[in-house]
């Protein structure tokens, strides 16, 4: 394998993106706090055409996703990937849209397993853009 | 192994964060465009206490990291992690700070290998905050 050879970038369809999202357990959420952008890993599930994850109630991420307007969404990005360093191949999916907290009733049928525990504030991200790329030989 | 058992979160020191950053080849850069936050994977190197990566000149990421003020930094976040789904353990490092384009002279001694090729615009992220966590059993 010629490691110096640039890989080919292939755009993924939204269908492929959702299929790939469903294969992973950890994604990365990008959001803004008062200083600027930040990224944190979160466990998540795909629920229909949305992404659901949990945060620790009242802490950094949870607060950053709160607005003073009930029901208002906060703009976020959610990214999942899987790369193989040996072959320099892999894929990445990016979902952008609005996130909002879920009510206890909305949470009833959802089960997000958080590795770290202690995350009881449920957030739903409703995609407005979904895209991705595969890097292949 | 009891999968239901929550993992322990251990804060990483800045030293540990830089050691871990040096072990990987792909990180995720979070930035804002006109709509809001976005995340893209990038190849990178650690250069001293900074992170250097490349973008495609004039394209989405490159433009989003440009300002009208020469020498001004754009606020970004850079995240690297390594998780093992089987054991539900791993680590994540987050670097936040200002990013700016490098001049050809500054680039001379740097070599970032981009898997995708065609990325000739060099960016340096100077950390203002470095932190991370390990998730362990």
PDB file of N, CA, C and O in Angstrom, chain A residues 3 5-7 9 25-26 28 30-33 35-39 41 59-60 75-77 79 81 83-85 88-89 92 94 96 113 115-117 119 129 133 135, chain B residues 3 5-7 9 25-26 28 30-33 35-39 41 59-60 75-77 79 81 83-85 88-89 92 94 96 113 115-117 119 129 133 135:
ATOM      1  N   UNK A   3       1.380   4.650   1.074  1.00  0.00           N
ATOM      2  CA  UNK A   3       0.802   5.534   2.079  1.00  0.00           C
ATOM      3  C   UNK A   3       0.806   6.996   1.633  1.00  0.00           C
ATOM      4  O   UNK A   3       0.067   7.810   2.153  1.00  0.00           O
ATOM      5  N   UNK A   5       0.006   8.002  -1.278  1.00  0.00           N
ATOM      6  CA  UNK A   5      -1.080   8.200  -2.245  1.00  0.00           C
ATOM      7  C   UNK A   5      -2.300   8.810  -1.556  1.00  0.00           C
ATOM      8  O   UNK A   5      -2.809   8.248  -0.593  1.00  0.00           O
ATOM      9  N   UNK A   6      -2.763   9.977  -2.048  1.00  0.00           N
ATOM     10  CA  UNK A   6      -3.954  10.552  -1.424  1.00  0.00           C
ATOM     11  C   UNK A   6      -5.161   9.635  -1.581  1.00  0.00           C
ATOM     12  O   UNK A   6      -5.307   8.976  -2.609  1.00  0.00           O
ATOM     13  N   UNK A   7      -5.993   9.620  -0.588  1.00  0.00           N
ATOM     14  CA  UNK A   7      -7.211   8.804  -0.625  1.00  0.00           C
ATOM     15  C   UNK A   7      -8.278   9.527  -1.415  1.00  0.00           C
ATOM     16  O   UNK A   7      -8.209  10.740  -1.635  1.00  0.00           O
ATOM     17  N   UNK A   9     -12.062  10.894  -1.686  1.00  0.00           N
ATOM     18  CA  UNK A   9     -13.169  11.331  -0.835  1.00  0.00           C
ATOM     19  C   UNK A   9     -14.478  11.099  -1.568  1.00  0.00           C
ATOM     20  O   UNK A   9     -14.668  11.588  -2.685  1.00  0.00           O
ATOM     21  N   UNK A  25     -21.729   4.024  19.043  1.00  0.00           N
ATOM     22  CA  UNK A  25     -22.299   4.311  20.368  1.00  0.00           C
ATOM     23  C   UNK A  25     -21.839   5.653  20.936  1.00  0.00           C
ATOM     24  O   UNK A  25     -22.439   6.173  21.867  1.00  0.00           O
ATOM     25  N   UNK A  26     -20.719   6.132  20.410  1.00  0.00           N
ATOM     26  CA  UNK A  26     -20.173   7.398  20.907  1.00  0.00           C
ATOM     27  C   UNK A  26     -20.056   8.378  19.745  1.00  0.00           C
ATOM     28  O   UNK A  26     -19.499   8.051  18.700  1.00  0.00           O
ATOM     29  N   UNK A  28     -19.672  12.911  18.892  1.00  0.00           N
ATOM     30  CA  UNK A  28     -19.109  14.133  19.471  1.00  0.00           C
ATOM     31  C   UNK A  28     -20.047  15.292  19.195  1.00  0.00           C
ATOM     32  O   UNK A  28     -20.402  15.537  18.043  1.00  0.00           O
ATOM     33  N   UNK A  30     -20.769  19.226  19.218  1.00  0.00           N
ATOM     34  CA  UNK A  30     -20.172  20.568  19.206  1.00  0.00           C
ATOM     35  C   UNK A  30     -21.245  21.584  19.512  1.00  0.00           C
ATOM     36  O   UNK A  30     -22.356  21.510  18.978  1.00  0.00           O
ATOM     37  N   UNK A  31     -20.913  22.507  20.384  1.00  0.00           N
ATOM     38  CA  UNK A  31     -21.865  23.538  20.805  1.00  0.00           C
ATOM     39  C   UNK A  31     -21.059  24.770  21.190  1.00  0.00           C
ATOM     40  O   UNK A  31     -19.830  24.711  21.309  1.00  0.00           O
ATOM     41  N   UNK A  32     -21.753  25.861  21.394  1.00  0.00           N
ATOM     42  CA  UNK A  32     -21.069  27.075  21.849  1.00  0.00           C
ATOM     43  C   UNK A  32     -21.430  27.361  23.296  1.00  0.00           C
ATOM     44  O   UNK A  32     -22.607  27.284  23.672  1.00  0.00           O
ATOM     45  N   UNK A  33     -20.431  27.682  24.103  1.00  0.00           N
ATOM     46  CA  UNK A  33     -20.734  28.299  25.392  1.00  0.00           C
ATOM     47  C   UNK A  33     -20.416  29.782  25.250  1.00  0.00           C
ATOM     48  O   UNK A  33     -20.301  30.296  24.131  1.00  0.00           O
ATOM     49  N   UNK A  35     -17.814  31.374  25.582  1.00  0.00           N
ATOM     50  CA  UNK A  35     -16.481  31.664  25.045  1.00  0.00           C
ATOM     51  C   UNK A  35     -16.379  31.317  23.563  1.00  0.00           C
ATOM     52  O   UNK A  35     -15.725  32.007  22.795  1.00  0.00           O
ATOM     53  N   UNK A  36     -17.017  30.236  23.157  1.00  0.00           N
ATOM     54  CA  UNK A  36     -16.908  29.803  21.769  1.00  0.00           C
ATOM     55  C   UNK A  36     -17.225  28.337  21.631  1.00  0.00           C
ATOM     56  O   UNK A  36     -17.855  27.758  22.520  1.00  0.00           O
ATOM     57  N   UNK A  37     -16.761  27.724  20.529  1.00  0.00           N
ATOM     58  CA  UNK A  37     -17.101  26.328  20.298  1.00  0.00           C
ATOM     59  C   UNK A  37     -16.396  25.374  21.254  1.00  0.00           C
ATOM     60  O   UNK A  37     -15.282  25.633  21.714  1.00  0.00           O
ATOM     61  N   UNK A  38     -17.066  24.269  21.539  1.00  0.00           N
ATOM     62  CA  UNK A  38     -16.510  23.185  22.352  1.00  0.00           C
ATOM     63  C   UNK A  38     -17.027  21.876  21.785  1.00  0.00           C
ATOM     64  O   UNK A  38     -18.009  21.857  21.030  1.00  0.00           O
ATOM     65  N   UNK A  39     -16.345  20.790  22.098  1.00  0.00           N
ATOM     66  CA  UNK A  39     -16.746  19.453  21.642  1.00  0.00           C
ATOM     67  C   UNK A  39     -16.649  18.484  22.804  1.00  0.00           C
ATOM     68  O   UNK A  39     -15.620  18.455  23.485  1.00  0.00           O
ATOM     69  N   UNK A  41     -17.544  14.214  23.844  1.00  0.00           N
ATOM     70  CA  UNK A  41     -18.083  12.921  23.425  1.00  0.00           C
ATOM     71  C   UNK A  41     -19.346  12.602  24.220  1.00  0.00           C
ATOM     72  O   UNK A  41     -19.418  12.893  25.420  1.00  0.00           O
ATOM     73  N   UNK A  59     -25.091  20.884  34.423  1.00  0.00           N
ATOM     74  CA  UNK A  59     -23.653  21.062  34.217  1.00  0.00           C
ATOM     75  C   UNK A  59     -23.381  21.775  32.894  1.00  0.00           C
ATOM     76  O   UNK A  59     -24.307  22.169  32.181  1.00  0.00           O
ATOM     77  N   UNK A  60     -22.097  21.861  32.563  1.00  0.00           N
ATOM     78  CA  UNK A  60     -21.622  22.659  31.428  1.00  0.00           C
ATOM     79  C   UNK A  60     -22.417  22.455  30.135  1.00  0.00           C
ATOM     80  O   UNK A  60     -23.014  23.398  29.596  1.00  0.00           O
ATOM     81  N   UNK A  75     -28.609  25.736  18.494  1.00  0.00           N
ATOM     82  CA  UNK A  75     -27.903  25.209  17.333  1.00  0.00           C
ATOM     83  C   UNK A  75     -26.670  24.387  17.758  1.00  0.00           C
ATOM     84  O   UNK A  75     -25.816  24.890  18.504  1.00  0.00           O
ATOM     85  N   UNK A  76     -26.571  23.154  17.277  1.00  0.00           N
ATOM     86  CA  UNK A  76     -25.432  22.280  17.599  1.00  0.00           C
ATOM     87  C   UNK A  76     -24.999  21.501  16.360  1.00  0.00           C
ATOM     88  O   UNK A  76     -25.666  21.534  15.320  1.00  0.00           O
ATOM     89  N   UNK A  77     -23.881  20.803  16.499  1.00  0.00           N
ATOM     90  CA  UNK A  77     -23.427  19.866  15.469  1.00  0.00           C
ATOM     91  C   UNK A  77     -23.049  18.568  16.157  1.00  0.00           C
ATOM     92  O   UNK A  77     -22.549  18.572  17.288  1.00  0.00           O
ATOM     93  N   UNK A  79     -21.134  14.797  15.433  1.00  0.00           N
ATOM     94  CA  UNK A  79     -20.243  14.150  14.473  1.00  0.00           C
ATOM     95  C   UNK A  79     -19.889  12.747  14.951  1.00  0.00           C
ATOM     96  O   UNK A  79     -19.626  12.528  16.134  1.00  0.00           O
ATOM     97  N   UNK A  81     -17.553   9.228  13.564  1.00  0.00           N
ATOM     98  CA  UNK A  81     -16.645   8.735  12.535  1.00  0.00           C
ATOM     99  C   UNK A  81     -16.035   7.407  12.934  1.00  0.00           C
ATOM    100  O   UNK A  81     -16.196   6.957  14.063  1.00  0.00           O
ATOM    101  N   UNK A  83     -12.235   5.689  11.750  1.00  0.00           N
ATOM    102  CA  UNK A  83     -11.069   5.729  10.877  1.00  0.00           C
ATOM    103  C   UNK A  83     -10.113   4.588  11.202  1.00  0.00           C
ATOM    104  O   UNK A  83     -10.024   4.158  12.348  1.00  0.00           O
ATOM    105  N   UNK A  84      -9.432   4.115  10.181  1.00  0.00           N
ATOM    106  CA  UNK A  84      -8.412   3.094  10.363  1.00  0.00           C
ATOM    107  C   UNK A  84      -7.066   3.696   9.963  1.00  0.00           C
ATOM    108  O   UNK A  84      -6.830   3.984   8.783  1.00  0.00           O
ATOM    109  N   UNK A  85      -6.226   3.927  10.968  1.00  0.00           N
ATOM    110  CA  UNK A  85      -4.953   4.601  10.738  1.00  0.00           C
ATOM    111  C   UNK A  85      -4.053   3.776   9.821  1.00  0.00           C
ATOM    112  O   UNK A  85      -3.346   4.320   8.968  1.00  0.00           O
ATOM    113  N   UNK A  88      -5.447   4.231   6.402  1.00  0.00           N
ATOM    114  CA  UNK A  88      -5.793   5.630   6.132  1.00  0.00           C
ATOM    115  C   UNK A  88      -7.143   5.760   5.435  1.00  0.00           C
ATOM    116  O   UNK A  88      -7.294   6.518   4.465  1.00  0.00           O
ATOM    117  N   UNK A  89      -8.077   4.978   5.905  1.00  0.00           N
ATOM    118  CA  UNK A  89      -9.422   5.032   5.349  1.00  0.00           C
ATOM    119  C   UNK A  89     -10.427   5.208   6.483  1.00  0.00           C
ATOM    120  O   UNK A  89     -10.074   5.086   7.664  1.00  0.00           O
ATOM    121  N   UNK A  92     -16.828   9.740   8.027  1.00  0.00           N
ATOM    122  CA  UNK A  92     -17.264  10.722   9.013  1.00  0.00           C
ATOM    123  C   UNK A  92     -18.643  11.244   8.620  1.00  0.00           C
ATOM    124  O   UNK A  92     -18.893  11.517   7.443  1.00  0.00           O
ATOM    125  N   UNK A  94     -21.658  14.132   9.676  1.00  0.00           N
ATOM    126  CA  UNK A  94     -21.935  15.359  10.423  1.00  0.00           C
ATOM    127  C   UNK A  94     -23.418  15.693  10.331  1.00  0.00           C
ATOM    128  O   UNK A  94     -23.986  15.727   9.240  1.00  0.00           O
ATOM    129  N   UNK A  96     -26.137  18.622  11.582  1.00  0.00           N
ATOM    130  CA  UNK A  96     -26.287  19.956  12.154  1.00  0.00           C
ATOM    131  C   UNK A  96     -27.765  20.267  12.307  1.00  0.00           C
ATOM    132  O   UNK A  96     -28.571  19.915  11.449  1.00  0.00           O
ATOM    133  N   UNK A 113     -27.909   4.569  26.955  1.00  0.00           N
ATOM    134  CA  UNK A 113     -26.984   4.059  27.970  1.00  0.00           C
ATOM    135  C   UNK A 113     -25.748   4.951  27.997  1.00  0.00           C
ATOM    136  O   UNK A 113     -24.987   4.984  27.034  1.00  0.00           O
ATOM    137  N   UNK A 115     -22.151   5.607  29.382  1.00  0.00           N
ATOM    138  CA  UNK A 115     -21.075   4.858  30.043  1.00  0.00           C
ATOM    139  C   UNK A 115     -20.725   5.477  31.388  1.00  0.00           C
ATOM    140  O   UNK A 115     -20.411   4.790  32.345  1.00  0.00           O
ATOM    141  N   UNK A 116     -20.755   6.812  31.408  1.00  0.00           N
ATOM    142  CA  UNK A 116     -20.276   7.508  32.596  1.00  0.00           C
ATOM    143  C   UNK A 116     -21.326   7.564  33.706  1.00  0.00           C
ATOM    144  O   UNK A 116     -21.000   7.853  34.846  1.00  0.00           O
ATOM    145  N   UNK A 117     -22.572   7.270  33.401  1.00  0.00           N
ATOM    146  CA  UNK A 117     -23.628   7.371  34.410  1.00  0.00           C
ATOM    147  C   UNK A 117     -23.895   8.819  34.793  1.00  0.00           C
ATOM    148  O   UNK A 117     -23.230   9.739  34.328  1.00  0.00           O
ATOM    149  N   UNK A 119     -26.130  10.916  34.009  1.00  0.00           N
ATOM    150  CA  UNK A 119     -26.553  11.861  32.984  1.00  0.00           C
ATOM    151  C   UNK A 119     -28.039  11.682  32.767  1.00  0.00           C
ATOM    152  O   UNK A 119     -28.458  10.790  32.053  1.00  0.00           O
ATOM    153  N   UNK A 129     -29.364  19.515   8.558  1.00  0.00           N
ATOM    154  CA  UNK A 129     -28.385  19.119   7.520  1.00  0.00           C
ATOM    155  C   UNK A 129     -27.749  17.816   7.951  1.00  0.00           C
ATOM    156  O   UNK A 129     -27.337  17.684   9.104  1.00  0.00           O
ATOM    157  N   UNK A 133     -18.686  11.853   4.553  1.00  0.00           N
ATOM    158  CA  UNK A 133     -17.701  11.475   3.539  1.00  0.00           C
ATOM    159  C   UNK A 133     -17.016  10.185   3.939  1.00  0.00           C
ATOM    160  O   UNK A 133     -16.799   9.932   5.124  1.00  0.00           O
ATOM    161  N   UNK A 135     -13.448   8.183   3.220  1.00  0.00           N
ATOM    162  CA  UNK A 135     -12.093   8.294   2.682  1.00  0.00           C
ATOM    163  C   UNK A 135     -11.678   6.885   2.286  1.00  0.00           C
ATOM    164  O   UNK A 135     -11.563   6.018   3.151  1.00  0.00           O
TER     165      UNK A 135
ATOM    166  N   UNK B   3     -21.681  -4.537  32.466  1.00  0.00           N
ATOM    167  CA  UNK B   3     -21.814  -3.412  31.537  1.00  0.00           C
ATOM    168  C   UNK B   3     -22.704  -2.313  32.097  1.00  0.00           C
ATOM    169  O   UNK B   3     -22.658  -1.182  31.635  1.00  0.00           O
ATOM    170  N   UNK B   5     -22.610  -1.215  35.061  1.00  0.00           N
ATOM    171  CA  UNK B   5     -21.853  -0.454  36.075  1.00  0.00           C
ATOM    172  C   UNK B   5     -21.296   0.831  35.444  1.00  0.00           C
ATOM    173  O   UNK B   5     -20.567   0.767  34.462  1.00  0.00           O
ATOM    174  N   UNK B   6     -21.650   2.000  36.024  1.00  0.00           N
ATOM    175  CA  UNK B   6     -21.102   3.227  35.453  1.00  0.00           C
ATOM    176  C   UNK B   6     -19.575   3.256  35.571  1.00  0.00           C
ATOM    177  O   UNK B   6     -19.021   2.762  36.537  1.00  0.00           O
ATOM    178  N   UNK B   7     -18.937   3.836  34.591  1.00  0.00           N
ATOM    179  CA  UNK B   7     -17.487   3.963  34.589  1.00  0.00           C
ATOM    180  C   UNK B   7     -17.073   5.139  35.449  1.00  0.00           C
ATOM    181  O   UNK B   7     -17.868   6.027  35.741  1.00  0.00           O
ATOM    182  N   UNK B   9     -14.967   8.549  35.890  1.00  0.00           N
ATOM    183  CA  UNK B   9     -14.396   9.636  35.091  1.00  0.00           C
ATOM    184  C   UNK B   9     -13.206  10.224  35.838  1.00  0.00           C
ATOM    185  O   UNK B   9     -13.351  10.655  36.984  1.00  0.00           O
ATOM    186  N   UNK B  25      -3.581  10.537  14.972  1.00  0.00           N
ATOM    187  CA  UNK B  25      -3.349  11.201  13.680  1.00  0.00           C
ATOM    188  C   UNK B  25      -4.554  11.991  13.194  1.00  0.00           C
ATOM    189  O   UNK B  25      -4.451  12.835  12.305  1.00  0.00           O
ATOM    190  N   UNK B  26      -5.733  11.639  13.718  1.00  0.00           N
ATOM    191  CA  UNK B  26      -6.956  12.314  13.291  1.00  0.00           C
ATOM    192  C   UNK B  26      -7.639  12.932  14.507  1.00  0.00           C
ATOM    193  O   UNK B  26      -7.840  12.268  15.522  1.00  0.00           O
ATOM    194  N   UNK B  28     -10.763  16.152  15.628  1.00  0.00           N
ATOM    195  CA  UNK B  28     -11.972  16.790  15.124  1.00  0.00           C
ATOM    196  C   UNK B  28     -11.966  18.261  15.485  1.00  0.00           C
ATOM    197  O   UNK B  28     -11.815  18.614  16.655  1.00  0.00           O
ATOM    198  N   UNK B  30     -13.850  21.794  15.735  1.00  0.00           N
ATOM    199  CA  UNK B  30     -15.156  22.459  15.814  1.00  0.00           C
ATOM    200  C   UNK B  30     -14.955  23.944  15.602  1.00  0.00           C
ATOM    201  O   UNK B  30     -14.036  24.545  16.162  1.00  0.00           O
ATOM    202  N   UNK B  31     -15.829  24.509  14.777  1.00  0.00           N
ATOM    203  CA  UNK B  31     -15.736  25.928  14.446  1.00  0.00           C
ATOM    204  C   UNK B  31     -17.138  26.405  14.118  1.00  0.00           C
ATOM    205  O   UNK B  31     -18.067  25.602  13.986  1.00  0.00           O
ATOM    206  N   UNK B  32     -17.292  27.692  14.004  1.00  0.00           N
ATOM    207  CA  UNK B  32     -18.590  28.245  13.606  1.00  0.00           C
ATOM    208  C   UNK B  32     -18.512  28.792  12.193  1.00  0.00           C
ATOM    209  O   UNK B  32     -17.557  29.489  11.845  1.00  0.00           O
ATOM    210  N   UNK B  33     -19.519  28.460  11.383  1.00  0.00           N
ATOM    211  CA  UNK B  33     -19.692  29.213  10.145  1.00  0.00           C
ATOM    212  C   UNK B  33     -20.872  30.163  10.367  1.00  0.00           C
ATOM    213  O   UNK B  33     -21.259  30.409  11.520  1.00  0.00           O
ATOM    214  N   UNK B  35     -23.914  29.797  10.097  1.00  0.00           N
ATOM    215  CA  UNK B  35     -25.125  29.151  10.617  1.00  0.00           C
ATOM    216  C   UNK B  35     -24.956  28.717  12.071  1.00  0.00           C
ATOM    217  O   UNK B  35     -25.875  28.789  12.871  1.00  0.00           O
ATOM    218  N   UNK B  36     -23.767  28.248  12.415  1.00  0.00           N
ATOM    219  CA  UNK B  36     -23.546  27.755  13.768  1.00  0.00           C
ATOM    220  C   UNK B  36     -22.381  26.797  13.811  1.00  0.00           C
ATOM    221  O   UNK B  36     -21.539  26.797  12.917  1.00  0.00           O
ATOM    222  N   UNK B  37     -22.325  25.972  14.867  1.00  0.00           N
ATOM    223  CA  UNK B  37     -21.171  25.087  15.016  1.00  0.00           C
ATOM    224  C   UNK B  37     -21.143  23.956  13.989  1.00  0.00           C
ATOM    225  O   UNK B  37     -22.182  23.493  13.527  1.00  0.00           O
ATOM    226  N   UNK B  38     -19.947  23.543  13.650  1.00  0.00           N
ATOM    227  CA  UNK B  38     -19.723  22.406  12.756  1.00  0.00           C
ATOM    228  C   UNK B  38     -18.486  21.665  13.259  1.00  0.00           C
ATOM    229  O   UNK B  38     -17.699  22.210  14.035  1.00  0.00           O
ATOM    230  N   UNK B  39     -18.340  20.424  12.849  1.00  0.00           N
ATOM    231  CA  UNK B  39     -17.182  19.597  13.241  1.00  0.00           C
ATOM    232  C   UNK B  39     -16.681  18.847  12.024  1.00  0.00           C
ATOM    233  O   UNK B  39     -17.484  18.222  11.328  1.00  0.00           O
ATOM    234  N   UNK B  41     -13.336  16.157  10.724  1.00  0.00           N
ATOM    235  CA  UNK B  41     -12.094  15.464  11.071  1.00  0.00           C
ATOM    236  C   UNK B  41     -10.922  16.053  10.300  1.00  0.00           C
ATOM    237  O   UNK B  41     -11.075  16.399   9.123  1.00  0.00           O
ATOM    238  N   UNK B  59     -11.860  26.748   0.769  1.00  0.00           N
ATOM    239  CA  UNK B  59     -13.084  25.968   0.957  1.00  0.00           C
ATOM    240  C   UNK B  59     -13.710  26.267   2.316  1.00  0.00           C
ATOM    241  O   UNK B  59     -13.238  27.114   3.073  1.00  0.00           O
ATOM    242  N   UNK B  60     -14.760  25.504   2.625  1.00  0.00           N
ATOM    243  CA  UNK B  60     -15.602  25.760   3.794  1.00  0.00           C
ATOM    244  C   UNK B  60     -14.837  26.013   5.100  1.00  0.00           C
ATOM    245  O   UNK B  60     -14.945  27.090   5.706  1.00  0.00           O
ATOM    246  N   UNK B  75     -11.795  31.700  17.048  1.00  0.00           N
ATOM    247  CA  UNK B  75     -11.987  30.775  18.151  1.00  0.00           C
ATOM    248  C   UNK B  75     -12.450  29.399  17.644  1.00  0.00           C
ATOM    249  O   UNK B  75     -13.437  29.315  16.910  1.00  0.00           O
ATOM    250  N   UNK B  76     -11.733  28.348  18.029  1.00  0.00           N
ATOM    251  CA  UNK B  76     -12.089  26.980  17.628  1.00  0.00           C
ATOM    252  C   UNK B  76     -11.914  26.025  18.812  1.00  0.00           C
ATOM    253  O   UNK B  76     -11.390  26.402  19.865  1.00  0.00           O
ATOM    254  N   UNK B  77     -12.354  24.797  18.603  1.00  0.00           N
ATOM    255  CA  UNK B  77     -12.092  23.728  19.567  1.00  0.00           C
ATOM    256  C   UNK B  77     -11.595  22.518  18.798  1.00  0.00           C
ATOM    257  O   UNK B  77     -12.009  22.277  17.657  1.00  0.00           O
ATOM    258  N   UNK B  79     -10.710  18.327  19.238  1.00  0.00           N
ATOM    259  CA  UNK B  79     -10.969  17.207  20.134  1.00  0.00           C
ATOM    260  C   UNK B  79     -10.384  15.924  19.566  1.00  0.00           C
ATOM    261  O   UNK B  79     -10.490  15.660  18.364  1.00  0.00           O
ATOM    262  N   UNK B  81      -9.986  11.645  20.669  1.00  0.00           N
ATOM    263  CA  UNK B  81     -10.365  10.633  21.655  1.00  0.00           C
ATOM    264  C   UNK B  81     -10.009   9.248  21.169  1.00  0.00           C
ATOM    265  O   UNK B  81      -9.630   9.049  20.013  1.00  0.00           O
ATOM    266  N   UNK B  83     -11.878   5.452  22.152  1.00  0.00           N
ATOM    267  CA  UNK B  83     -12.794   4.698  23.000  1.00  0.00           C
ATOM    268  C   UNK B  83     -12.824   3.229  22.585  1.00  0.00           C
ATOM    269  O   UNK B  83     -12.652   2.906  21.415  1.00  0.00           O
ATOM    270  N   UNK B  84     -13.053   2.380  23.564  1.00  0.00           N
ATOM    271  CA  UNK B  84     -13.219   0.959  23.297  1.00  0.00           C
ATOM    272  C   UNK B  84     -14.633   0.566  23.695  1.00  0.00           C
ATOM    273  O   UNK B  84     -14.974   0.563  24.890  1.00  0.00           O
ATOM    274  N   UNK B  85     -15.454   0.278  22.688  1.00  0.00           N
ATOM    275  CA  UNK B  85     -16.866  -0.007  22.940  1.00  0.00           C
ATOM    276  C   UNK B  85     -17.029  -1.275  23.780  1.00  0.00           C
ATOM    277  O   UNK B  85     -17.902  -1.345  24.646  1.00  0.00           O
ATOM    278  N   UNK B  88     -16.156  -0.259  27.242  1.00  0.00           N
ATOM    279  CA  UNK B  88     -16.748   1.046  27.608  1.00  0.00           C
ATOM    280  C   UNK B  88     -15.757   1.946  28.341  1.00  0.00           C
ATOM    281  O   UNK B  88     -16.091   2.556  29.367  1.00  0.00           O
ATOM    282  N   UNK B  89     -14.547   1.937  27.843  1.00  0.00           N
ATOM    283  CA  UNK B  89     -13.517   2.785  28.432  1.00  0.00           C
ATOM    284  C   UNK B  89     -12.871   3.613  27.329  1.00  0.00           C
ATOM    285  O   UNK B  89     -13.088   3.363  26.143  1.00  0.00           O
ATOM    286  N   UNK B  92     -10.747  11.239  26.228  1.00  0.00           N
ATOM    287  CA  UNK B  92     -11.045  12.340  25.312  1.00  0.00           C
ATOM    288  C   UNK B  92     -10.287  13.576  25.768  1.00  0.00           C
ATOM    289  O   UNK B  92     -10.228  13.872  26.966  1.00  0.00           O
ATOM    290  N   UNK B  94      -9.761  17.770  24.962  1.00  0.00           N
ATOM    291  CA  UNK B  94     -10.332  18.947  24.295  1.00  0.00           C
ATOM    292  C   UNK B  94      -9.379  20.128  24.444  1.00  0.00           C
ATOM    293  O   UNK B  94      -8.936  20.444  25.551  1.00  0.00           O
ATOM    294  N   UNK B  96      -9.111  24.180  23.433  1.00  0.00           N
ATOM    295  CA  UNK B  96      -9.851  25.352  22.952  1.00  0.00           C
ATOM    296  C   UNK B  96      -8.898  26.533  22.856  1.00  0.00           C
ATOM    297  O   UNK B  96      -8.025  26.703  23.707  1.00  0.00           O
ATOM    298  N   UNK B 113       0.712  15.326   7.249  1.00  0.00           N
ATOM    299  CA  UNK B 113       0.278  14.411   6.186  1.00  0.00           C
ATOM    300  C   UNK B 113      -1.233  14.330   6.189  1.00  0.00           C
ATOM    301  O   UNK B 113      -1.830  13.834   7.148  1.00  0.00           O
ATOM    302  N   UNK B 115      -4.471  12.681   4.778  1.00  0.00           N
ATOM    303  CA  UNK B 115      -4.865  11.477   4.039  1.00  0.00           C
ATOM    304  C   UNK B 115      -5.563  11.836   2.733  1.00  0.00           C
ATOM    305  O   UNK B 115      -5.399  11.158   1.724  1.00  0.00           O
ATOM    306  N   UNK B 116      -6.392  12.876   2.797  1.00  0.00           N
ATOM    307  CA  UNK B 116      -7.234  13.197   1.653  1.00  0.00           C
ATOM    308  C   UNK B 116      -6.478  13.956   0.563  1.00  0.00           C
ATOM    309  O   UNK B 116      -6.948  14.066  -0.555  1.00  0.00           O
ATOM    310  N   UNK B 117      -5.296  14.499   0.887  1.00  0.00           N
ATOM    311  CA  UNK B 117      -4.567  15.281  -0.107  1.00  0.00           C
ATOM    312  C   UNK B 117      -5.243  16.615  -0.383  1.00  0.00           C
ATOM    313  O   UNK B 117      -6.330  16.900   0.132  1.00  0.00           O
ATOM    314  N   UNK B 119      -4.801  19.598   0.566  1.00  0.00           N
ATOM    315  CA  UNK B 119      -5.058  20.528   1.668  1.00  0.00           C
ATOM    316  C   UNK B 119      -3.783  21.307   1.922  1.00  0.00           C
ATOM    317  O   UNK B 119      -2.879  20.828   2.571  1.00  0.00           O
ATOM    318  N   UNK B 129      -7.100  26.718  26.563  1.00  0.00           N
ATOM    319  CA  UNK B 129      -7.580  25.741  27.557  1.00  0.00           C
ATOM    320  C   UNK B 129      -7.274  24.348  27.037  1.00  0.00           C
ATOM    321  O   UNK B 129      -7.537  24.058  25.867  1.00  0.00           O
ATOM    322  N   UNK B 133     -10.544  13.835  29.874  1.00  0.00           N
ATOM    323  CA  UNK B 133     -11.045  12.863  30.833  1.00  0.00           C
ATOM    324  C   UNK B 133     -10.788  11.460  30.350  1.00  0.00           C
ATOM    325  O   UNK B 133     -10.827  11.191  29.153  1.00  0.00           O
ATOM    326  N   UNK B 135     -12.297   7.616  30.858  1.00  0.00           N
ATOM    327  CA  UNK B 135     -13.419   6.820  31.368  1.00  0.00           C
ATOM    328  C   UNK B 135     -12.860   5.447  31.661  1.00  0.00           C
ATOM    329  O   UNK B 135     -12.412   4.756  30.752  1.00  0.00           O
TER     330      UNK B 135
END
